[in-house]
Amino acid sequence: MESKGLKILVHASAFFAPFLVPVAVFLFATYLYPDDKDIRRLSIQALLFQIVMGVLLTVSGFLVIFLIGIPMLIVFGIIGVVVPILGIIKALNDEHFSYPIVGSWYY
Protein backbone atom coordinates (compact mmCIF):
# COMPACT_ATOMS: atom_id res chain seq x y z
CA MET A 1 0.00 0.00 0.00
CA GLU A 2 1.73 3.13 -1.21
CA SER A 3 -0.91 5.32 0.39
CA LYS A 4 0.02 4.15 3.91
CA GLY A 5 2.96 6.54 3.98
CA LEU A 6 0.82 9.38 2.69
CA LYS A 7 -1.78 8.74 5.39
CA ILE A 8 0.89 8.83 8.08
CA LEU A 9 2.28 12.05 6.56
CA VAL A 10 -1.16 13.69 6.57
CA HIS A 11 -1.73 12.83 10.23
CA ALA A 12 1.78 13.83 11.29
CA SER A 13 1.53 17.14 9.44
CA ALA A 14 -0.60 18.45 12.32
CA PHE A 15 2.67 18.99 14.18
CA PHE A 16 4.74 20.72 11.49
CA ALA A 17 2.62 22.01 8.56
CA PRO A 18 -1.08 21.56 9.33
CA PHE A 19 -2.43 23.40 6.29
CA LEU A 20 0.19 22.97 3.58
CA VAL A 21 0.73 19.21 3.70
CA PRO A 22 -2.93 18.09 3.48
CA VAL A 23 -3.47 20.34 0.46
CA ALA A 24 -0.28 19.10 -1.20
CA VAL A 25 -1.17 15.46 -0.51
CA PHE A 26 -4.69 16.01 -1.88
CA LEU A 27 -3.29 17.43 -5.12
CA PHE A 28 -0.59 14.76 -5.29
CA ALA A 29 -3.09 11.93 -4.73
CA THR A 30 -5.59 13.41 -7.19
CA TYR A 31 -3.10 13.28 -10.05
CA LEU A 32 -1.06 10.17 -9.20
CA TYR A 33 -3.71 7.97 -7.56
CA PRO A 34 -7.05 9.00 -9.11
CA ASP A 35 -8.78 5.81 -7.91
CA ASP A 36 -7.72 6.16 -4.27
CA LYS A 37 -10.51 8.22 -2.71
CA ASP A 38 -9.45 7.30 0.82
CA ILE A 39 -6.29 9.44 0.84
CA ARG A 40 -8.15 12.39 -0.67
CA ARG A 41 -10.93 12.08 1.93
CA LEU A 42 -8.37 11.86 4.71
CA SER A 43 -6.40 14.90 3.53
CA ILE A 44 -9.57 17.03 3.31
CA GLN A 45 -10.65 15.84 6.77
CA ALA A 46 -7.22 16.65 8.21
CA LEU A 47 -7.33 20.13 6.69
CA LEU A 48 -10.85 20.80 7.98
CA PHE A 49 -9.90 19.45 11.42
CA GLN A 50 -6.92 21.80 11.65
CA ILE A 51 -9.04 24.77 10.55
CA VAL A 52 -11.75 23.97 13.11
CA MET A 53 -9.18 23.45 15.88
CA GLY A 54 -7.51 26.74 14.95
CA VAL A 55 -10.82 28.57 15.22
CA LEU A 56 -11.67 26.88 18.52
CA LEU A 57 -8.26 27.68 20.00
CA THR A 58 -8.52 31.30 18.82
CA VAL A 59 -11.96 31.74 20.37
CA SER A 60 -10.69 30.09 23.56
CA GLY A 61 -7.77 32.51 23.60
CA PHE A 62 -10.16 35.46 23.48
CA LEU A 63 -12.28 33.94 26.25
CA VAL A 64 -9.30 33.75 28.63
CA ILE A 65 -10.35 37.21 29.73
CA PHE A 66 -13.51 35.68 31.24
CA LEU A 67 -11.56 32.69 32.68
CA ILE A 68 -13.71 30.17 30.78
CA GLY A 69 -11.09 30.13 28.04
CA ILE A 70 -8.40 28.49 30.16
CA PRO A 71 -10.08 25.07 30.46
CA MET A 72 -11.18 25.33 26.84
CA LEU A 73 -7.58 25.95 25.74
CA ILE A 74 -6.43 22.93 27.72
CA VAL A 75 -9.13 20.62 26.32
CA PHE A 76 -8.78 21.77 22.70
CA GLY A 77 -4.99 21.63 22.96
CA ILE A 78 -5.14 18.03 24.15
CA ILE A 79 -7.60 17.15 21.38
CA GLY A 80 -5.31 18.80 18.80
CA VAL A 81 -2.41 16.59 19.89
CA VAL A 82 -4.15 13.29 20.70
CA VAL A 83 -6.36 12.96 17.59
CA PRO A 84 -3.49 13.10 15.05
CA ILE A 85 -1.53 10.58 17.15
CA LEU A 86 -4.55 8.24 17.08
CA GLY A 87 -4.70 8.75 13.31
CA ILE A 88 -1.03 7.83 12.94
CA ILE A 89 -1.57 4.66 14.97
CA LYS A 90 -4.60 3.71 12.86
CA ALA A 91 -2.66 4.39 9.64
CA LEU A 92 0.22 2.21 10.81
CA ASN A 93 -2.25 -0.62 11.42
CA ASP A 94 -4.00 -0.06 8.04
CA GLU A 95 -7.28 0.74 9.79
CA HIS A 96 -9.91 3.28 8.71
CA PHE A 97 -9.83 6.61 10.56
CA SER A 98 -12.13 9.62 10.40
CA TYR A 99 -11.47 12.82 12.26
CA PRO A 100 -14.07 13.20 15.03
CA ILE A 101 -15.20 16.77 14.41
CA VAL A 102 -15.30 16.77 10.62
CA GLY A 103 -15.65 13.08 9.80
CA SER A 104 -19.11 13.38 8.31
CA TRP A 105 -18.60 16.70 6.50
CA TYR A 106 -16.77 15.17 3.55
CA TYR A 107 -18.11 11.87 2.19
N, CA, C and O atoms as a GROMACS GRO file, in nm:
protein
  428
    1MET      N    1   0.083  -0.119   0.000
    1MET     CA    2   0.000   0.000   0.000
    1MET      C    3   0.087   0.125   0.000
    1MET      O    4   0.148   0.159   0.102
    2GLU      N    5   0.093   0.192  -0.113
    2GLU     CA    6   0.173   0.313  -0.121
    2GLU      C    7   0.106   0.430  -0.051
    2GLU      O    8   0.172   0.529  -0.019
    3SER      N    9  -0.023   0.420  -0.027
    3SER     CA   10  -0.091   0.532   0.039
    3SER      C   11  -0.074   0.529   0.190
    3SER      O   12  -0.112   0.625   0.258
    4LYS      N   13  -0.019   0.422   0.245
    4LYS     CA   14   0.002   0.415   0.390
    4LYS      C   15   0.096   0.526   0.438
    4LYS      O   16   0.071   0.591   0.540
    5GLY      N   17   0.202   0.548   0.364
    5GLY     CA   18   0.296   0.654   0.398
    5GLY      C   19   0.234   0.792   0.386
    5GLY      O   20   0.262   0.881   0.466
    6LEU      N   21   0.149   0.810   0.284
    6LEU     CA   22   0.082   0.938   0.269
    6LEU      C   23  -0.016   0.963   0.382
    6LEU      O   24  -0.029   1.076   0.429
    7LYS      N   25  -0.085   0.859   0.427
    7LYS     CA   26  -0.178   0.874   0.539
    7LYS      C   27  -0.104   0.913   0.666
    7LYS      O   28  -0.149   1.001   0.740
    8ILE      N   29   0.008   0.849   0.690
    8ILE     CA   30   0.089   0.883   0.807
    8ILE      C   31   0.138   1.028   0.797
    8ILE      O   32   0.138   1.101   0.896
    9LEU      N   33   0.180   1.068   0.678
    9LEU     CA   34   0.227   1.205   0.656
    9LEU      C   35   0.117   1.307   0.682
    9LEU      O   36   0.141   1.411   0.743
   10VAL      N   37  -0.004   1.277   0.636
   10VAL     CA   38  -0.116   1.370   0.657
   10VAL      C   39  -0.146   1.385   0.805
   10VAL      O   40  -0.168   1.496   0.852
   11HIS      N   41  -0.147   1.275   0.879
   11HIS     CA   42  -0.173   1.283   1.023
   11HIS      C   43  -0.060   1.354   1.096
   11HIS      O   44  -0.086   1.437   1.183
   12ALA      N   45   0.063   1.324   1.061
   12ALA     CA   46   0.178   1.383   1.129
   12ALA      C   47   0.196   1.530   1.095
   12ALA      O   48   0.262   1.604   1.168
   13SER      N   49   0.138   1.574   0.984
   13SER     CA   50   0.153   1.714   0.944
   13SER      C   51   0.088   1.810   1.043
   13SER      O   52   0.116   1.930   1.040
   14ALA      N   53   0.002   1.760   1.130
   14ALA     CA   54  -0.060   1.845   1.232
   14ALA      C   55   0.045   1.908   1.322
   14ALA      O   56   0.018   2.011   1.384
   15PHE      N   57   0.162   1.849   1.329
   15PHE     CA   58   0.267   1.899   1.418
   15PHE      C   59   0.369   1.988   1.349
   15PHE      O   60   0.446   2.057   1.417
   16PHE      N   61   0.373   1.990   1.214
   16PHE     CA   62   0.474   2.072   1.149
   16PHE      C   63   0.422   2.158   1.034
   16PHE      O   64   0.478   2.264   1.010
   17ALA      N   65   0.319   2.119   0.964
   17ALA     CA   66   0.262   2.201   0.856
   17ALA      C   67   0.115   2.163   0.839
   17ALA      O   68   0.080   2.095   0.743
   18PRO      N   69   0.029   2.207   0.931
   18PRO     CA   70  -0.108   2.156   0.933
   18PRO      C   71  -0.195   2.195   0.815
   18PRO      O   72  -0.296   2.130   0.790
   19PHE      N   73  -0.160   2.299   0.742
   19PHE     CA   74  -0.243   2.340   0.629
   19PHE      C   75  -0.180   2.306   0.495
   19PHE      O   76  -0.251   2.270   0.401
   20LEU      N   77  -0.050   2.318   0.485
   20LEU     CA   78   0.019   2.297   0.358
   20LEU      C   79   0.021   2.150   0.316
   20LEU      O   80  -0.009   2.119   0.201
   21VAL      N   81   0.056   2.062   0.406
   21VAL     CA   82   0.073   1.921   0.370
   21VAL      C   83  -0.057   1.855   0.327
   21VAL      O   84  -0.056   1.785   0.226
   22PRO      N   85  -0.171   1.872   0.398
   22PRO     CA   86  -0.293   1.809   0.348
   22PRO      C   87  -0.335   1.856   0.208
   22PRO      O   88  -0.384   1.777   0.128
   23VAL      N   89  -0.314   1.984   0.180
   23VAL     CA   90  -0.347   2.034   0.046
   23VAL      C   91  -0.254   1.973  -0.057
   23VAL      O   92  -0.299   1.931  -0.164
   24ALA      N   93  -0.125   1.968  -0.027
   24ALA     CA   94  -0.028   1.910  -0.120
   24ALA      C   95  -0.055   1.762  -0.143
   24ALA      O   96  -0.046   1.714  -0.256
   25VAL      N   97  -0.088   1.688  -0.037
   25VAL     CA   98  -0.117   1.546  -0.051
   25VAL      C   99  -0.246   1.526  -0.130
   25VAL      O  100  -0.254   1.433  -0.210
   26PHE      N  101  -0.345   1.611  -0.110
   26PHE     CA  102  -0.468   1.601  -0.188
   26PHE      C  103  -0.441   1.618  -0.336
   26PHE      O  104  -0.489   1.540  -0.418
   27LEU      N  105  -0.363   1.720  -0.371
   27LEU     CA  106  -0.329   1.743  -0.512
   27LEU      C  107  -0.244   1.630  -0.567
   27LEU      O  108  -0.266   1.584  -0.679
   28PHE      N  109  -0.147   1.585  -0.490
   28PHE     CA  110  -0.059   1.476  -0.528
   28PHE      C  111  -0.139   1.348  -0.553
   28PHE      O  112  -0.119   1.279  -0.653
   29ALA      N  113  -0.230   1.316  -0.461
   29ALA     CA  114  -0.309   1.193  -0.472
   29ALA      C  115  -0.411   1.204  -0.586
   29ALA      O  116  -0.443   1.103  -0.649
   30THR      N  117  -0.462   1.323  -0.612
   30THR     CA  118  -0.559   1.341  -0.719
   30THR      C  119  -0.497   1.309  -0.854
   30THR      O  120  -0.563   1.249  -0.940
   31TYR      N  121  -0.373   1.348  -0.875
   31TYR     CA  122  -0.310   1.328  -1.004
   31TYR      C  123  -0.239   1.194  -1.016
   31TYR      O  124  -0.238   1.135  -1.125
   32LEU      N  125  -0.180   1.143  -0.909
   32LEU     CA  126  -0.106   1.017  -0.920
   32LEU      C  127  -0.188   0.894  -0.885
   32LEU      O  128  -0.162   0.786  -0.937
   33TYR      N  129  -0.286   0.909  -0.796
   33TYR     CA  130  -0.372   0.797  -0.756
   33TYR      C  131  -0.518   0.836  -0.771
   33TYR      O  132  -0.587   0.853  -0.670
   34PRO      N  133  -0.567   0.851  -0.894
   34PRO     CA  134  -0.705   0.900  -0.911
   34PRO      C  135  -0.811   0.804  -0.857
   34PRO      O  136  -0.923   0.847  -0.831
   35ASP      N  137  -0.780   0.677  -0.841
   35ASP     CA  138  -0.878   0.581  -0.791
   35ASP      C  139  -0.881   0.572  -0.639
   35ASP      O  140  -0.975   0.515  -0.583
   36ASP      N  141  -0.781   0.626  -0.572
   36ASP     CA  142  -0.772   0.616  -0.427
   36ASP      C  143  -0.845   0.734  -0.362
   36ASP      O  144  -0.786   0.840  -0.340
   37LYS      N  145  -0.972   0.716  -0.333
   37LYS     CA  146  -1.051   0.822  -0.271
   37LYS      C  147  -1.023   0.834  -0.122
   37LYS      O  148  -1.052   0.937  -0.062
   38ASP      N  149  -0.968   0.730  -0.062
   38ASP     CA  150  -0.945   0.730   0.082
   38ASP      C  151  -0.842   0.835   0.122
   38ASP      O  152  -0.862   0.906   0.220
   39ILE      N  153  -0.733   0.847   0.048
   39ILE     CA  154  -0.629   0.944   0.084
   39ILE      C  155  -0.678   1.086   0.059
   39ILE      O  156  -0.641   1.178   0.133
   40ARG      N  157  -0.760   1.106  -0.044
   40ARG     CA  158  -0.815   1.239  -0.067
   40ARG      C  159  -0.913   1.277   0.044
   40ARG      O  160  -0.911   1.390   0.092
   41ARG      N  161  -0.998   1.183   0.084
   41ARG     CA  162  -1.093   1.208   0.193
   41ARG      C  163  -1.018   1.241   0.322
   41ARG      O  164  -1.056   1.333   0.394
   42LEU      N  165  -0.914   1.166   0.350
   42LEU     CA  166  -0.837   1.186   0.471
   42LEU      C  167  -0.766   1.322   0.472
   42LEU      O  168  -0.761   1.389   0.575
   43SER      N  169  -0.711   1.362   0.357
   43SER     CA  170  -0.640   1.490   0.353
   43SER      C  171  -0.738   1.607   0.370
   43SER      O  172  -0.704   1.706   0.435
   44ILE      N  173  -0.857   1.598   0.312
   44ILE     CA  174  -0.957   1.703   0.331
   44ILE      C  175  -1.003   1.706   0.476
   44ILE      O  176  -1.019   1.814   0.534
   45GLN      N  177  -1.025   1.588   0.536
   45GLN     CA  178  -1.065   1.584   0.677
   45GLN      C  179  -0.958   1.643   0.767
   45GLN      O  180  -0.989   1.716   0.860
   46ALA      N  181  -0.831   1.611   0.739
   46ALA     CA  182  -0.722   1.665   0.821
   46ALA      C  183  -0.716   1.817   0.809
   46ALA      O  184  -0.696   1.887   0.909
   47LEU      N  185  -0.734   1.869   0.688
   47LEU     CA  186  -0.733   2.014   0.669
   47LEU      C  187  -0.850   2.080   0.742
   47LEU      O  188  -0.831   2.181   0.810
   48LEU      N  189  -0.968   2.024   0.729
   48LEU     CA  190  -1.084   2.080   0.798
   48LEU      C  191  -1.069   2.071   0.950
   48LEU      O  192  -1.107   2.163   1.022
   49PHE      N  193  -1.012   1.960   0.998
   49PHE     CA  194  -0.990   1.945   1.142
   49PHE      C  195  -0.895   2.053   1.194
   49PHE      O  196  -0.920   2.112   1.299
   50GLN      N  197  -0.788   2.079   1.120
   50GLN     CA  198  -0.692   2.180   1.165
   50GLN      C  199  -0.753   2.320   1.160
   50GLN      O  200  -0.724   2.403   1.246
   51ILE      N  201  -0.838   2.347   1.062
   51ILE     CA  202  -0.904   2.477   1.055
   51ILE      C  203  -1.000   2.494   1.173
   51ILE      O  204  -1.001   2.598   1.239
   52VAL      N  205  -1.080   2.390   1.200
   52VAL     CA  206  -1.175   2.396   1.311
   52VAL      C  207  -1.101   2.410   1.444
   52VAL      O  208  -1.142   2.490   1.529
   53MET      N  209  -0.995   2.335   1.463
   53MET     CA  210  -0.918   2.345   1.588
   53MET      C  211  -0.854   2.482   1.601
   53MET      O  212  -0.846   2.536   1.712
   54GLY      N  213  -0.807   2.539   1.491
   54GLY     CA  214  -0.751   2.674   1.495
   54GLY      C  215  -0.854   2.777   1.537
   54GLY      O  216  -0.824   2.866   1.617
   55VAL      N  217  -0.974   2.765   1.484
   55VAL     CA  218  -1.082   2.857   1.522
   55VAL      C  219  -1.118   2.839   1.668
   55VAL      O  220  -1.134   2.937   1.742
   56LEU      N  221  -1.131   2.714   1.712
   56LEU     CA  222  -1.167   2.688   1.852
   56LEU      C  223  -1.059   2.738   1.948
   56LEU      O  224  -1.091   2.795   2.053
   57LEU      N  225  -0.934   2.719   1.914
   57LEU     CA  226  -0.826   2.768   2.000
   57LEU      C  227  -0.820   2.921   2.001
   57LEU      O  228  -0.790   2.981   2.104
   58THR      N  229  -0.849   2.984   1.888
   58THR     CA  230  -0.852   3.130   1.882
   58THR      C  231  -0.964   3.186   1.967
   58THR      O  232  -0.943   3.282   2.043
   59VAL      N  233  -1.082   3.129   1.956
   59VAL     CA  234  -1.196   3.174   2.037
   59VAL      C  235  -1.166   3.151   2.186
   59VAL      O  236  -1.198   3.235   2.269
   60SER      N  237  -1.106   3.037   2.217
   60SER     CA  238  -1.069   3.009   2.356
   60SER      C  239  -0.968   3.110   2.408
   60SER      O  240  -0.973   3.151   2.524
   61GLY      N  241  -0.875   3.150   2.322
   61GLY     CA  242  -0.777   3.251   2.360
   61GLY      C  243  -0.841   3.384   2.394
   61GLY      O  244  -0.799   3.452   2.488
   62PHE      N  245  -0.944   3.422   2.318
   62PHE     CA  246  -1.016   3.545   2.348
   62PHE      C  247  -1.096   3.534   2.476
   62PHE      O  248  -1.114   3.633   2.547
   63LEU      N  249  -1.146   3.414   2.506
   63LEU     CA  250  -1.228   3.394   2.625
   63LEU      C  251  -1.146   3.378   2.753
   63LEU      O  252  -1.203   3.362   2.861
   64VAL      N  253  -1.014   3.382   2.743
   64VAL     CA  254  -0.930   3.375   2.863
   64VAL      C  255  -0.958   3.494   2.954
   64VAL      O  256  -0.941   3.485   3.075
   65ILE      N  257  -1.001   3.602   2.895
   65ILE     CA  258  -1.035   3.721   2.973
   65ILE      C  259  -1.144   3.689   3.076
   65ILE      O  260  -1.142   3.740   3.188
   66PHE      N  261  -1.239   3.604   3.036
   66PHE     CA  262  -1.351   3.568   3.124
   66PHE      C  263  -1.324   3.440   3.203
   66PHE      O  264  -1.415   3.388   3.268
   67LEU      N  265  -1.203   3.388   3.198
   67LEU     CA  266  -1.156   3.269   3.268
   67LEU      C  267  -1.215   3.138   3.217
   67LEU      O  268  -1.165   3.031   3.253
   68ILE      N  269  -1.317   3.141   3.134
   68ILE     CA  270  -1.372   3.017   3.078
   68ILE      C  271  -1.280   2.966   2.967
   68ILE      O  272  -1.284   2.848   2.932
   69GLY      N  273  -1.198   3.052   2.913
   69GLY     CA  274  -1.110   3.013   2.804
   69GLY      C  275  -0.994   2.924   2.846
   69GLY      O  276  -0.941   2.850   2.763
   70ILE      N  277  -0.954   2.929   2.971
   70ILE     CA  278  -0.840   2.849   3.016
   70ILE      C  279  -0.869   2.700   3.007
   70ILE      O  280  -0.790   2.627   2.948
   71PRO      N  281  -0.982   2.650   3.063
   71PRO     CA  282  -1.008   2.507   3.046
   71PRO      C  283  -1.034   2.469   2.900
   71PRO      O  284  -1.002   2.358   2.857
   72MET      N  285  -1.093   2.562   2.825
   72MET     CA  286  -1.118   2.533   2.684
   72MET      C  287  -0.986   2.520   2.608
   72MET      O  288  -0.972   2.431   2.524
   73LEU      N  289  -0.890   2.605   2.637
   73LEU     CA  290  -0.758   2.595   2.574
   73LEU      C  291  -0.691   2.462   2.607
   73LEU      O  292  -0.631   2.399   2.520
   74ILE      N  293  -0.703   2.420   2.731
   74ILE     CA  294  -0.643   2.292   2.772
   74ILE      C  295  -0.709   2.176   2.698
   74ILE      O  296  -0.640   2.090   2.643
   75VAL      N  297  -0.841   2.173   2.696
   75VAL     CA  298  -0.913   2.062   2.632
   75VAL      C  299  -0.887   2.060   2.482
   75VAL      O  300  -0.855   1.954   2.426
   76PHE      N  301  -0.899   2.174   2.415
   76PHE     CA  302  -0.878   2.177   2.270
   76PHE      C  303  -0.732   2.151   2.235
   76PHE      O  304  -0.703   2.093   2.130
   77GLY      N  305  -0.640   2.194   2.320
   77GLY     CA  306  -0.499   2.163   2.296
   77GLY      C  307  -0.470   2.015   2.304
   77GLY      O  308  -0.396   1.961   2.222
   78ILE      N  309  -0.531   1.948   2.403
   78ILE     CA  310  -0.514   1.803   2.415
   78ILE      C  311  -0.576   1.732   2.296
   78ILE      O  312  -0.518   1.638   2.242
   79ILE      N  313  -0.694   1.777   2.254
   79ILE     CA  314  -0.760   1.715   2.138
   79ILE      C  315  -0.673   1.734   2.013
   79ILE      O  316  -0.659   1.641   1.933
   80GLY      N  317  -0.616   1.852   1.997
   80GLY     CA  318  -0.531   1.880   1.880
   80GLY      C  319  -0.405   1.797   1.874
   80GLY      O  320  -0.347   1.781   1.767
   81VAL      N  321  -0.361   1.743   1.987
   81VAL     CA  322  -0.241   1.659   1.990
   81VAL      C  323  -0.278   1.511   1.984
   81VAL      O  324  -0.213   1.433   1.913
   82VAL      N  325  -0.381   1.471   2.057
   82VAL     CA  326  -0.415   1.329   2.070
   82VAL      C  327  -0.477   1.273   1.942
   82VAL      O  328  -0.444   1.161   1.902
   83VAL      N  329  -0.566   1.348   1.877
   83VAL     CA  330  -0.636   1.296   1.759
   83VAL      C  331  -0.539   1.263   1.644
   83VAL      O  332  -0.551   1.156   1.586
   84PRO      N  333  -0.444   1.350   1.609
   84PRO     CA  334  -0.349   1.310   1.505
   84PRO      C  335  -0.263   1.188   1.544
   84PRO      O  336  -0.229   1.107   1.458
   85ILE      N  337  -0.230   1.176   1.672
   85ILE     CA  338  -0.153   1.058   1.715
   85ILE      C  339  -0.237   0.932   1.698
   85ILE      O  340  -0.185   0.829   1.655
   86LEU      N  341  -0.366   0.938   1.731
   86LEU     CA  342  -0.455   0.824   1.708
   86LEU      C  343  -0.464   0.792   1.559
   86LEU      O  344  -0.468   0.675   1.520
   87GLY      N  345  -0.467   0.896   1.476
   87GLY     CA  346  -0.470   0.875   1.331
   87GLY      C  347  -0.344   0.808   1.280
   87GLY      O  348  -0.350   0.722   1.192
   88ILE      N  349  -0.229   0.846   1.334
   88ILE     CA  350  -0.103   0.783   1.294
   88ILE      C  351  -0.104   0.636   1.332
   88ILE      O  352  -0.063   0.551   1.254
   89ILE      N  353  -0.151   0.605   1.452
   89ILE     CA  354  -0.157   0.466   1.497
   89ILE      C  355  -0.250   0.385   1.408
   89ILE      O  356  -0.218   0.272   1.370
   90LYS      N  357  -0.366   0.441   1.375
   90LYS     CA  358  -0.460   0.371   1.286
   90LYS      C  359  -0.400   0.352   1.148
   90LYS      O  360  -0.418   0.246   1.087
   91ALA      N  361  -0.328   0.451   1.097
   91ALA     CA  362  -0.266   0.439   0.964
   91ALA      C  363  -0.157   0.333   0.964
   91ALA      O  364  -0.141   0.261   0.866
   92LEU      N  365  -0.081   0.324   1.072
   92LEU     CA  366   0.022   0.221   1.081
   92LEU      C  367  -0.037   0.081   1.081
   92LEU      O  368   0.025  -0.013   1.033
   93ASN      N  369  -0.158   0.067   1.136
   93ASN     CA  370  -0.225  -0.062   1.142
   93ASN      C  371  -0.317  -0.086   1.023
   93ASN      O  372  -0.391  -0.185   1.021
   94ASP      N  373  -0.314   0.002   0.924
   94ASP     CA  374  -0.400  -0.006   0.804
   94ASP      C  375  -0.548  -0.012   0.840
   94ASP      O  376  -0.625  -0.086   0.779
   95GLU      N  377  -0.588   0.066   0.938
   95GLU     CA  378  -0.728   0.074   0.978
   95GLU      C  379  -0.789   0.206   0.930
   95GLU      O  380  -0.717   0.304   0.909
   96HIS      N  381  -0.920   0.207   0.914
   96HIS     CA  382  -0.991   0.328   0.871
   96HIS      C  383  -0.996   0.428   0.987
   96HIS      O  384  -1.016   0.390   1.102
   97PHE      N  385  -0.977   0.556   0.955
   97PHE     CA  386  -0.983   0.661   1.056
   97PHE      C  387  -1.053   0.782   0.999
   97PHE      O  388  -1.023   0.826   0.888
   98SER      N  389  -1.147   0.836   1.075
   98SER     CA  390  -1.213   0.962   1.040
   98SER      C  391  -1.193   1.058   1.155
   98SER      O  392  -1.205   1.021   1.272
   99TYR      N  393  -1.164   1.182   1.122
   99TYR     CA  394  -1.147   1.282   1.226
   99TYR      C  395  -1.281   1.306   1.295
   99TYR      O  396  -1.384   1.314   1.228
  100PRO      N  397  -1.281   1.316   1.429
  100PRO     CA  398  -1.407   1.320   1.503
  100PRO      C  399  -1.495   1.442   1.478
  100PRO      O  400  -1.617   1.429   1.477
  101ILE      N  401  -1.440   1.557   1.458
  101ILE     CA  402  -1.520   1.677   1.441
  101ILE      C  403  -1.573   1.689   1.300
  101ILE      O  404  -1.688   1.730   1.280
  102VAL      N  405  -1.493   1.654   1.202
  102VAL     CA  406  -1.530   1.677   1.062
  102VAL      C  407  -1.547   1.548   0.983
  102VAL      O  408  -1.550   1.553   0.860
  103GLY      N  409  -1.557   1.437   1.049
  103GLY     CA  410  -1.565   1.308   0.980
  103GLY      C  411  -1.681   1.296   0.884
  103GLY      O  412  -1.667   1.233   0.779
  104SER      N  413  -1.794   1.353   0.917
  104SER     CA  414  -1.911   1.338   0.831
  104SER      C  415  -1.931   1.456   0.736
  104SER      O  416  -2.027   1.455   0.659
  105TRP      N  417  -1.845   1.556   0.738
  105TRP     CA  418  -1.860   1.670   0.650
  105TRP      C  419  -1.823   1.638   0.507
  105TRP      O  420  -1.880   1.694   0.413
  106TYR      N  421  -1.729   1.548   0.489
  106TYR     CA  422  -1.677   1.517   0.355
  106TYR      C  423  -1.689   1.368   0.333
  106TYR      O  424  -1.622   1.291   0.401
  107TYR      N  425  -1.773   1.326   0.243
  107TYR     CA  426  -1.811   1.187   0.219
  107TYR      C  427  -1.722   1.097   0.292
  107TYR      O  428  -1.738   0.975   0.285
   0.00000   0.00000   0.00000
